[in-house]
Tab-separated table of C-alpha atoms in Angstrom:
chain	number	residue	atom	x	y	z
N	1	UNK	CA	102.959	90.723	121.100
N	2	UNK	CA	100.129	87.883	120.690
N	3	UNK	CA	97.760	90.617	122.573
N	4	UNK	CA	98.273	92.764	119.623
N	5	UNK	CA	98.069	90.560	116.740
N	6	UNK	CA	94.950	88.847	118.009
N	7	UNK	CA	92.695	92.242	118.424
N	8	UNK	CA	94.436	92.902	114.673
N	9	UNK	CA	93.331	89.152	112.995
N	10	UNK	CA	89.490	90.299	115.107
N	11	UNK	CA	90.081	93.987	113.656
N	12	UNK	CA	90.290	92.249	110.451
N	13	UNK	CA	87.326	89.926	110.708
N	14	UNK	CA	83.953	89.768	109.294
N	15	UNK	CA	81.270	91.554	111.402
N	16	UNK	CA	79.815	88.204	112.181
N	17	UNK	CA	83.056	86.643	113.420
N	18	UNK	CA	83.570	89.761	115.416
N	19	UNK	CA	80.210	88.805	117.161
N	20	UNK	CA	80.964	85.747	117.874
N	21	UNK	CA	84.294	86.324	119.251
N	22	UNK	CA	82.568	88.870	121.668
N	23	UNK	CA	82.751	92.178	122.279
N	24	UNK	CA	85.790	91.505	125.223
N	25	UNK	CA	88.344	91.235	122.990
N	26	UNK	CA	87.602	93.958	120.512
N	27	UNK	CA	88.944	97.105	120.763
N	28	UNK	CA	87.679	100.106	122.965
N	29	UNK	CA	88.305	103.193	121.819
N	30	UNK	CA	88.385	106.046	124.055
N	31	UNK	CA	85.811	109.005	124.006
N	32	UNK	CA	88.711	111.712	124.655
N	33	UNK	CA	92.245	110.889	124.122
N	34	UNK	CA	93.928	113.780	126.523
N	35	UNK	CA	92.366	110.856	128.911
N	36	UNK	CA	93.754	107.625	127.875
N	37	UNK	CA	96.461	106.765	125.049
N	38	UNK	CA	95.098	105.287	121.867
N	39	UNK	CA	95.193	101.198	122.267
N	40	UNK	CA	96.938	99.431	119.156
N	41	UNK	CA	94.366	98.609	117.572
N	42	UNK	CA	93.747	102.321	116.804
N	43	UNK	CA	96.833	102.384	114.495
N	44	UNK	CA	95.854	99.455	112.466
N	45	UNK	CA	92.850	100.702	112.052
N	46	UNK	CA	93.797	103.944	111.236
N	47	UNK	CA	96.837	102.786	108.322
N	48	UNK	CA	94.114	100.429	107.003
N	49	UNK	CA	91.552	103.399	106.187
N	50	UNK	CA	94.787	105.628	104.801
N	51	UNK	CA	95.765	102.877	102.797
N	52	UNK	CA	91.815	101.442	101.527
N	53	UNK	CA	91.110	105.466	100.357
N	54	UNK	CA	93.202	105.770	96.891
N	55	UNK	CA	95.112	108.526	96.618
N	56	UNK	CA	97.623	108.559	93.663
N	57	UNK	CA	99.540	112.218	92.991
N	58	UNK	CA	96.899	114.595	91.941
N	59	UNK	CA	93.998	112.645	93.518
N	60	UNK	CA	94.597	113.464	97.118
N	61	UNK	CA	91.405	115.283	97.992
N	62	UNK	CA	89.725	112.092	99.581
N	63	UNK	CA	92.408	110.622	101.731
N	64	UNK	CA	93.069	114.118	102.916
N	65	UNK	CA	89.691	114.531	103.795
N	66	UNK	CA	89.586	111.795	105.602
N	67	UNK	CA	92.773	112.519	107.991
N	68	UNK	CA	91.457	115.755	108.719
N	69	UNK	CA	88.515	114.813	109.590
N	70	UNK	CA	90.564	111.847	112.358
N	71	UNK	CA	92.931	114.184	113.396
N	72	UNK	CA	89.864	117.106	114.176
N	73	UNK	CA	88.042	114.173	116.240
N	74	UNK	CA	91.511	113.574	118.539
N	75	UNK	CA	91.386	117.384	119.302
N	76	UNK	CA	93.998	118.619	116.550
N	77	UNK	CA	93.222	121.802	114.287
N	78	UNK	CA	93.797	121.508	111.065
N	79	UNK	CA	94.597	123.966	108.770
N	80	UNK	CA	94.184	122.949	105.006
N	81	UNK	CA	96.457	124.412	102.275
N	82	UNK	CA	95.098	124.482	98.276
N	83	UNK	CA	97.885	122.800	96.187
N	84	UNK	CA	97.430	123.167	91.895
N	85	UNK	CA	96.603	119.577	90.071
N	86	UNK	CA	100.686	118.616	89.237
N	87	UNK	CA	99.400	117.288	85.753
N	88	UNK	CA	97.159	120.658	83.962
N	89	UNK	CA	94.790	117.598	82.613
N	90	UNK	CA	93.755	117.046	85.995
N	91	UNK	CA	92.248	120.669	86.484
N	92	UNK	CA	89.035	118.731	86.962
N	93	UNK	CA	89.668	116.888	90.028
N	94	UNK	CA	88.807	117.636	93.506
N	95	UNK	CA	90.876	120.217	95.008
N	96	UNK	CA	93.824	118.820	96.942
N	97	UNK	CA	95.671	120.027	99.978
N	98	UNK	CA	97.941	120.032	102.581
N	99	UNK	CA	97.037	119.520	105.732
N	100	UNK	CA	99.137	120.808	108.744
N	101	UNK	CA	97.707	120.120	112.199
N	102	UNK	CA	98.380	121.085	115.877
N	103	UNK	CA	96.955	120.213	119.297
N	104	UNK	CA	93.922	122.721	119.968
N	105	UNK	CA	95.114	123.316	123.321
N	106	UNK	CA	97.893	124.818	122.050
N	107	UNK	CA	97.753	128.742	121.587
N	108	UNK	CA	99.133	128.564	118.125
N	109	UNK	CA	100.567	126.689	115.013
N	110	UNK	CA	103.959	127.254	116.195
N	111	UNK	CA	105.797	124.096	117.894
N	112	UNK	CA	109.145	123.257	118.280
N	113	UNK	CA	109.139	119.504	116.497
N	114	UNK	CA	106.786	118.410	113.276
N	115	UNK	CA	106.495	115.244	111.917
N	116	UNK	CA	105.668	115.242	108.593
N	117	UNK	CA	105.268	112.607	105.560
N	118	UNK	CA	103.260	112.332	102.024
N	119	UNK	CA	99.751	111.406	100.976
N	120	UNK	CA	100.340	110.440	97.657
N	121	UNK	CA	101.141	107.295	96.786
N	122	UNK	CA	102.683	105.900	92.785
N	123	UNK	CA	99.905	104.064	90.791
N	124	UNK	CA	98.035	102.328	90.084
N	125	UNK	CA	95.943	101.780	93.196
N	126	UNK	CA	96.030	98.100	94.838
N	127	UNK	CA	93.332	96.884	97.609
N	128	UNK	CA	94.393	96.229	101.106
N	129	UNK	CA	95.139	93.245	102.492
N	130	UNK	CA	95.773	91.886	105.957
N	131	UNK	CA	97.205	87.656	105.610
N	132	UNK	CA	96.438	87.028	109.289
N	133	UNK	CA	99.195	83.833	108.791
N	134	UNK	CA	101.904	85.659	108.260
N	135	UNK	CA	100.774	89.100	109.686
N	136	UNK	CA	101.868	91.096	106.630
N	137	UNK	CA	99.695	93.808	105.250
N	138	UNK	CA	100.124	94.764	101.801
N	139	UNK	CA	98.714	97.111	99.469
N	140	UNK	CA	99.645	100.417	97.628
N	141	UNK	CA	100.761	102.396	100.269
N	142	UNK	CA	100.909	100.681	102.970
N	143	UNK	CA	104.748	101.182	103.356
N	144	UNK	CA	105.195	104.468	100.894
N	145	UNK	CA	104.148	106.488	102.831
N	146	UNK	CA	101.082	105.391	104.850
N	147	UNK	CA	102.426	103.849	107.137
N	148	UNK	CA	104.586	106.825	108.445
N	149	UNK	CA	101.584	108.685	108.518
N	150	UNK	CA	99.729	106.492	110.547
N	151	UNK	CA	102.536	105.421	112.929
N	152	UNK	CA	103.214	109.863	113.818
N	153	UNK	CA	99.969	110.468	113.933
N	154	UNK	CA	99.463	107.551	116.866
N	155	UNK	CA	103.132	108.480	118.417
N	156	UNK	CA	101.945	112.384	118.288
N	157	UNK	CA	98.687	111.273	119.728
N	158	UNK	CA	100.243	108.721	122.867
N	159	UNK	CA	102.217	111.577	124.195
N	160	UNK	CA	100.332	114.154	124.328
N	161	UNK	CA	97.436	111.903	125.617
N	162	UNK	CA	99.930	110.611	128.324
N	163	UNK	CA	100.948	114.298	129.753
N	164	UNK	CA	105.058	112.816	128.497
N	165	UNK	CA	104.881	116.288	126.018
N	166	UNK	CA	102.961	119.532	126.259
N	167	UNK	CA	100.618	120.611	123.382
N	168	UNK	CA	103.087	123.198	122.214
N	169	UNK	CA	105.995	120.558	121.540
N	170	UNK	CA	104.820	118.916	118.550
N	171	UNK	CA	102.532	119.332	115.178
N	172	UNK	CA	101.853	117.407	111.449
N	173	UNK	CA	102.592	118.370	108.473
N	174	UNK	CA	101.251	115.615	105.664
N	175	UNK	CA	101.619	116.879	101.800
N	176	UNK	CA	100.126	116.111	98.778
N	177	UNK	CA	102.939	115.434	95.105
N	178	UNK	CA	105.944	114.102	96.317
N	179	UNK	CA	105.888	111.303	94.170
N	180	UNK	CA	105.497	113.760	91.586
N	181	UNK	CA	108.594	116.288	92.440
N	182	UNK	CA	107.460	117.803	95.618
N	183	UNK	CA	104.682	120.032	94.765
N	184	UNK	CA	103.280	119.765	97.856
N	185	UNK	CA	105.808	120.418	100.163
N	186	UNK	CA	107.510	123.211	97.951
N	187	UNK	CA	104.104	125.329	98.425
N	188	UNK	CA	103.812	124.815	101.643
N	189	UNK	CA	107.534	126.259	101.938
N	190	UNK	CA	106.781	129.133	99.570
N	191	UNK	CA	104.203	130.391	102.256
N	192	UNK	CA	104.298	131.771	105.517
N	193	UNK	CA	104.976	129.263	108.869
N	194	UNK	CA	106.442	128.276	111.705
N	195	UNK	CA	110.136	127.877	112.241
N	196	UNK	CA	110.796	124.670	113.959
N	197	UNK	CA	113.850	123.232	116.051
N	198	UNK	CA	113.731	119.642	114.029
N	199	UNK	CA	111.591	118.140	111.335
N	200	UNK	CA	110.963	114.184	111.092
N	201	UNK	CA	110.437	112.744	107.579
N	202	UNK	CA	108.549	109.756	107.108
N	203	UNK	CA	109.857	107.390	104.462
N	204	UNK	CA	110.503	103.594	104.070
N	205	UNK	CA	114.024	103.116	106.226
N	206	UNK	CA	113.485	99.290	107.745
N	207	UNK	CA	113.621	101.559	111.032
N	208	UNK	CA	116.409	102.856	110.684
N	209	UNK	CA	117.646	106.580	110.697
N	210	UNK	CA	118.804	107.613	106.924
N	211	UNK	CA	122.342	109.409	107.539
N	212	UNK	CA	121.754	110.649	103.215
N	213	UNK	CA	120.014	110.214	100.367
N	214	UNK	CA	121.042	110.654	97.172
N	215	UNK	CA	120.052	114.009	94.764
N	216	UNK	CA	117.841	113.998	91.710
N	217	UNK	CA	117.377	115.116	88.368
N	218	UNK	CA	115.181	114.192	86.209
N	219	UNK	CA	114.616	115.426	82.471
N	220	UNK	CA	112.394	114.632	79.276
N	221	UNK	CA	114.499	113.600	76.212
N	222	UNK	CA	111.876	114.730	72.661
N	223	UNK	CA	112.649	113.821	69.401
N	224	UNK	CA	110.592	115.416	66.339
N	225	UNK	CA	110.187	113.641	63.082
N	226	UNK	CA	108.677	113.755	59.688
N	227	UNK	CA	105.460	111.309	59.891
N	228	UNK	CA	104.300	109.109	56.920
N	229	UNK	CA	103.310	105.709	55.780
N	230	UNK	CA	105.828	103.623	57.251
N	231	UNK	CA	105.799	101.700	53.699
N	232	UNK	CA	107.942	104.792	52.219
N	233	UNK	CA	109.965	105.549	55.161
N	234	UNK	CA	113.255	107.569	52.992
N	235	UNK	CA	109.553	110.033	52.563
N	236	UNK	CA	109.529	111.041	56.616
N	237	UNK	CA	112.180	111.013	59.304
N	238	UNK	CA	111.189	108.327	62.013
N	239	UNK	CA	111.532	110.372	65.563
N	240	UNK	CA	111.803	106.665	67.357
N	241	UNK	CA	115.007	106.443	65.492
N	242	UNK	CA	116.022	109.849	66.484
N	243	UNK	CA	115.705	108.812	69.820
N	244	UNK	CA	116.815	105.467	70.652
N	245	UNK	CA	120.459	106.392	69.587
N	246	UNK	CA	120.478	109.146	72.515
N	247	UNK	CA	118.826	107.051	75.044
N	248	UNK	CA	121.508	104.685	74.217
N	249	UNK	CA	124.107	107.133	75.131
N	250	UNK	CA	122.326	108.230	77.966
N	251	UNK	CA	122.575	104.736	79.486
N	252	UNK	CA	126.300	104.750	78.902
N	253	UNK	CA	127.333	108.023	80.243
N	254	UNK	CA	129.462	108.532	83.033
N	255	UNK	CA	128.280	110.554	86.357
N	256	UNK	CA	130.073	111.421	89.326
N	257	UNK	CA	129.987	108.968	92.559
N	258	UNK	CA	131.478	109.308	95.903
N	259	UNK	CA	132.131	106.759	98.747
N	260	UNK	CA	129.240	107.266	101.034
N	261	UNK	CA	126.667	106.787	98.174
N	262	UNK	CA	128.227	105.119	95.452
N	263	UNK	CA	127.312	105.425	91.603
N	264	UNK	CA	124.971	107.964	90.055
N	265	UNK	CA	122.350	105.671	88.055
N	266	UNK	CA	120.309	107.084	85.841
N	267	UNK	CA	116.637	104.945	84.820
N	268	UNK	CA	114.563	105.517	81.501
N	269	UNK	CA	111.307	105.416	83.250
N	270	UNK	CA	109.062	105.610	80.379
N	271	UNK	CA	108.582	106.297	76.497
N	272	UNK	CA	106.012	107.370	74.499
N	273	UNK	CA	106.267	107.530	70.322
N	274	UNK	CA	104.304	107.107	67.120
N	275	UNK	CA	101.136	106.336	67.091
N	276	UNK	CA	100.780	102.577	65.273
N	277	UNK	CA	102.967	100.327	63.451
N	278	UNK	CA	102.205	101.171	60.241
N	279	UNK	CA	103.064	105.291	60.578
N	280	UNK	CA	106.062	106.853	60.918
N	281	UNK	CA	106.741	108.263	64.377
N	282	UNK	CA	106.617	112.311	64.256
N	283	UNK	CA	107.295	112.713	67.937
N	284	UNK	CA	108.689	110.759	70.641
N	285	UNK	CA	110.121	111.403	74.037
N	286	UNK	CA	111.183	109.607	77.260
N	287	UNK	CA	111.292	110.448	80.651
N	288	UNK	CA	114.464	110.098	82.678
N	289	UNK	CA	115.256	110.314	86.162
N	290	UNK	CA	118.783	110.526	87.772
N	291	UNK	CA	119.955	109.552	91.012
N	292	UNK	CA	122.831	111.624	91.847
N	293	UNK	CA	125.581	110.424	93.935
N	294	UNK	CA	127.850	113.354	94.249
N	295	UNK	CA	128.187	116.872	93.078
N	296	UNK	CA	125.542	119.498	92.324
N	297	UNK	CA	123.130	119.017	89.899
N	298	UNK	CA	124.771	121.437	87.124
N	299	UNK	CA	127.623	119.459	86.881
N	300	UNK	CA	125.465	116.786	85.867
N	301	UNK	CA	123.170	119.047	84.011
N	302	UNK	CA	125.947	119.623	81.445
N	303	UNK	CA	127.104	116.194	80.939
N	304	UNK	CA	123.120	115.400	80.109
N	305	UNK	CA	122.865	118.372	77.220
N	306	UNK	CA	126.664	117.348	76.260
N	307	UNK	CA	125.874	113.561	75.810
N	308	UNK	CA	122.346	114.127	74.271
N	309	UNK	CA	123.583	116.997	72.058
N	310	UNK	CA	126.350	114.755	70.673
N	311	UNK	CA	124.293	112.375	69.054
N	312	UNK	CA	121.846	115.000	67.608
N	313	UNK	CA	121.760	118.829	68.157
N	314	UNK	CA	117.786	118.565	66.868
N	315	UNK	CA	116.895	116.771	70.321
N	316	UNK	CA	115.327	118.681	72.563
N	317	UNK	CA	115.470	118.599	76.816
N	318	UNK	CA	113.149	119.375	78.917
N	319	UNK	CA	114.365	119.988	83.243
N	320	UNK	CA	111.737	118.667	85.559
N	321	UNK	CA	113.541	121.235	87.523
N	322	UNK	CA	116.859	122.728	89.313
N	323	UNK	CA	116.886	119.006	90.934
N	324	UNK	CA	119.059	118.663	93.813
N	325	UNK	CA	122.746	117.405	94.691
N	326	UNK	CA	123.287	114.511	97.283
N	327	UNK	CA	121.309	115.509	101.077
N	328	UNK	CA	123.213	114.920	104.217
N	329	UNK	CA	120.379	113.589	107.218
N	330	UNK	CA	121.226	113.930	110.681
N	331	UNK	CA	121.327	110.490	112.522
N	332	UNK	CA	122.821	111.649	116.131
N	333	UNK	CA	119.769	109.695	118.163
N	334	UNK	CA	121.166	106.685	119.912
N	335	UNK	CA	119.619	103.407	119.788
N	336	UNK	CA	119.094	103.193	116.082
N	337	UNK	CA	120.855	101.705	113.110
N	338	UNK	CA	121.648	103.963	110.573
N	339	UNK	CA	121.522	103.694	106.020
N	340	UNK	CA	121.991	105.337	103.034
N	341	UNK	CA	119.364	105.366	100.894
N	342	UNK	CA	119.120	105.934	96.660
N	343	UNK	CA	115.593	107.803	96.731
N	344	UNK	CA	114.416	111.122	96.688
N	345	UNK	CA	112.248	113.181	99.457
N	346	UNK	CA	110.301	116.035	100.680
N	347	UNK	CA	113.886	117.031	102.785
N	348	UNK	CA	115.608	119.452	100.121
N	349	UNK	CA	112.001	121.420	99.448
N	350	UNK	CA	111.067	122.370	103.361
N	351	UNK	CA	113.672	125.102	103.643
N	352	UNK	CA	114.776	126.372	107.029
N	353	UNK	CA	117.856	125.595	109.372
N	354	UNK	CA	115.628	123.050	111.696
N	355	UNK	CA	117.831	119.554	112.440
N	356	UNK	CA	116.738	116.764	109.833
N	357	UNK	CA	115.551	112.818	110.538
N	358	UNK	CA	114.375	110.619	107.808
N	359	UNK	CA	112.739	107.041	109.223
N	360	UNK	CA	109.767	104.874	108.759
N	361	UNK	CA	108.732	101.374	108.735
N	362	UNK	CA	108.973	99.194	105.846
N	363	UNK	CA	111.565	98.697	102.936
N	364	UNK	CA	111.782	101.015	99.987
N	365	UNK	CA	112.786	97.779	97.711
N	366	UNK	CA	108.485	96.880	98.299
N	367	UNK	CA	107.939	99.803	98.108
N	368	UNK	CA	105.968	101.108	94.262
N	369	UNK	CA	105.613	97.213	93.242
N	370	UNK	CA	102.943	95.397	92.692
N	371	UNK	CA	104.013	93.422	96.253
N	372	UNK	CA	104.201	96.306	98.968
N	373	UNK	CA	103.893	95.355	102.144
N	374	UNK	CA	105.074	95.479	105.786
N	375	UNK	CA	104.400	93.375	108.824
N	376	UNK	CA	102.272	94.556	111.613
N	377	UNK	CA	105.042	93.861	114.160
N	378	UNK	CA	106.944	96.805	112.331
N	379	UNK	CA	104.280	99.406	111.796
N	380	UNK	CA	104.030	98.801	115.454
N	381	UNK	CA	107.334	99.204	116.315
N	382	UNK	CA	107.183	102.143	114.297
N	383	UNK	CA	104.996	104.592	116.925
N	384	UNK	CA	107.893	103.792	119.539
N	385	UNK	CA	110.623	105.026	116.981
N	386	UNK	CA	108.808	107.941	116.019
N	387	UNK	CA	108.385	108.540	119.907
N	388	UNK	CA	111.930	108.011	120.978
N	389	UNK	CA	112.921	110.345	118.381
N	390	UNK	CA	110.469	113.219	119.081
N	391	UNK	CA	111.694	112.890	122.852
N	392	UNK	CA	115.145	113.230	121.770
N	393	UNK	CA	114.201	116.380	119.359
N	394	UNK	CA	112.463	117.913	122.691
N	395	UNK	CA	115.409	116.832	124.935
N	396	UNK	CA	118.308	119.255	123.499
């Protein structure tokens, strides 16, 4: 373990400390990797580039760029896949895209395992960082989801490179918007592909296998008003006030729950209303996102509109979409611990009747705050997880 975390403090030094501490101990990357398996120090380097490109939902284009271009250099093909801007204000950006590679030396797309994980990452962007005391890296993304990507791109890359798994056993599948509903992976499941045996997600699961997640639905709450100078209010109709009094209600509601997850919870994420202090509010609306612990999502779907319509039939609601009841995971690999977790993933949008794993490095709870981070020992640990499972996968 020292080994390791030595090239990674030298990985993570200034040029002119590298110099001095000589070019022995750096690392040596190999010319051709169907010749030698990629050293650890490829990984770190790899999840710190991933995680130093930004690429919050909608501004993919770079960080996708840059994978394809890493994965074309380790003798993958790469197919990209054009994906709309989620948000329509962003119809200016660079296009974004899927990318779903495969080993060249394999005659076609088609393999029986794929590893697959997102490229976006929740805002706003924050700068990598590698504390060489304590050996944790931190930054946005560097658990959600970089570091799965990294970590299946260097298990992928190990076996084949080692001869343990031919070049038509495995491929990568890494998709723009899931932070933003899935986007990503719902086009690439719209189109045309290959049907595979099992499917590994990469998320945040402290390395463990996820035996269920929880569903979603998520919804925007509007409230339309009368505006005016907020010195002569009885002159408008204040939509703030409309809305607060169903948010309220909202909070207090009652979902189902169930044993294996627990309680629905439901989270006002954010608000938006008025325009200063001194007018009254014409509009105002919130976003809302539930976590569903049991039943499909139009059983919750009509306790929403019941609740909401109850405290004023003028409200309006607004679906995200269909969302999604609670999602069973397989966990039947042996040597791993196995959770439950409370967020959402790509898992209900890739449709097909493949087997299902959900693991990664990292914890969800750093995950999307301003302290993410993971240690090095686990994104580590991570490539022999990944490998142990696509083994398994390859084994039935």
């Amino acid at each position: 373990m020292f080994q390791w975390l030595l090239q990674f403090v030298i990985l993570s030094a200034s040029p002119s400390l590298q110099s001095i501490l000589g070019p022995a101990l750096l690392p040596q990357h190999p010319l051709n990797h169907d010749a030698v398996a990629l050293k650890t120090t490829d990984l770190y380097n790899l999840h710190r580039r991933l995680v130093e490109i930004p690429s919050t939902s909608d501004s993919e284009h770079d960080v996708g760029e840059y994978l394809a271009s890493y994965l074309t250099a380790h003798n993958f093909n790469v197919e990209k896949q054009p994906v709309k801007p989620f948000y329509s204000e962003n119809h200016h950006i660079k296009q974004r895209f899927n990318l779903l590679a495969y080993p060249s030396s394999s005659p076609s797309n088609s393999t029986r395992v794929l590893l697959t994980a997102h490229l976006d990452t929740v805002p706003p962007y924050i700068p990598y960082n590698y504390n060489s005391t304590t050996h944790q890296i931190s930054g946005r993304g560097t658990v959600d989801a970089k570091a799965c990507i990294a970590a299946q791109v260097t298990a992928a890359i190990t076996l084949l490179s080692s001869g343990a798994i031919p070049p038509t056993s495995v491929s990568l599948l890494y998709v723009v918007g899931e932070e933003t509903g899935g986007d990503g992976m719902r086009a690439f499941s719209k189109t045309p592909h290959p049907v595979y045996e099992t499917v590994i997600f990469g998320e945040p699961t402290d390395l463990k296998l996820a035996s269920g997640h929880k569903g979603l639905q998520g919804f925007t709450v509007g409230a339309k008003g009368k505006g005016g100078h907020s010195g002569y209010p009885w002159l408008g109709e204040n939509a703030n006030s409309m809305l607060i009094p169903a948010l309220m209600a909202l909070d207090n509601m009652q979902l189902p729950n169930s044993e294996k997850y627990g309680n629905s919870t439901l989270n006002i994420g954010r608000m938006v209303g008025g325009v200063a202090g001194n007018v009254i509010a014409a509009s105002a609306h919130a976003d809302v996102a539930v976590r569903l612990a049991s039943g499909e999502p139009e059983v919750s779907h009509k306790i929403i509109v019941d609740t909401v319509k109850a405290v004023d039939e003028r409200l309006e609601l607004h679906f995200w979409s269909k969302g999604y009841g609670p999602v069973d995971i397989d966990h039947d690999v042996e040597g791993f611990e196995t959770m439950t977790v409370n967020y959402g993933t790509d898992i209900p949008w890739l449709k097909g009747e493949h087997k299902r794993y959900l693991y990664g490095p990292g914890s969800i709870l750093d995950a999307h705050s301003d302290h993410e981070h993971l240690s090095a020992e686990d994104l580590a640990e991570a490539v022999e997880g990944y490998k142990k499972l696509i083994l398994a996968a390859l084994a039935r």
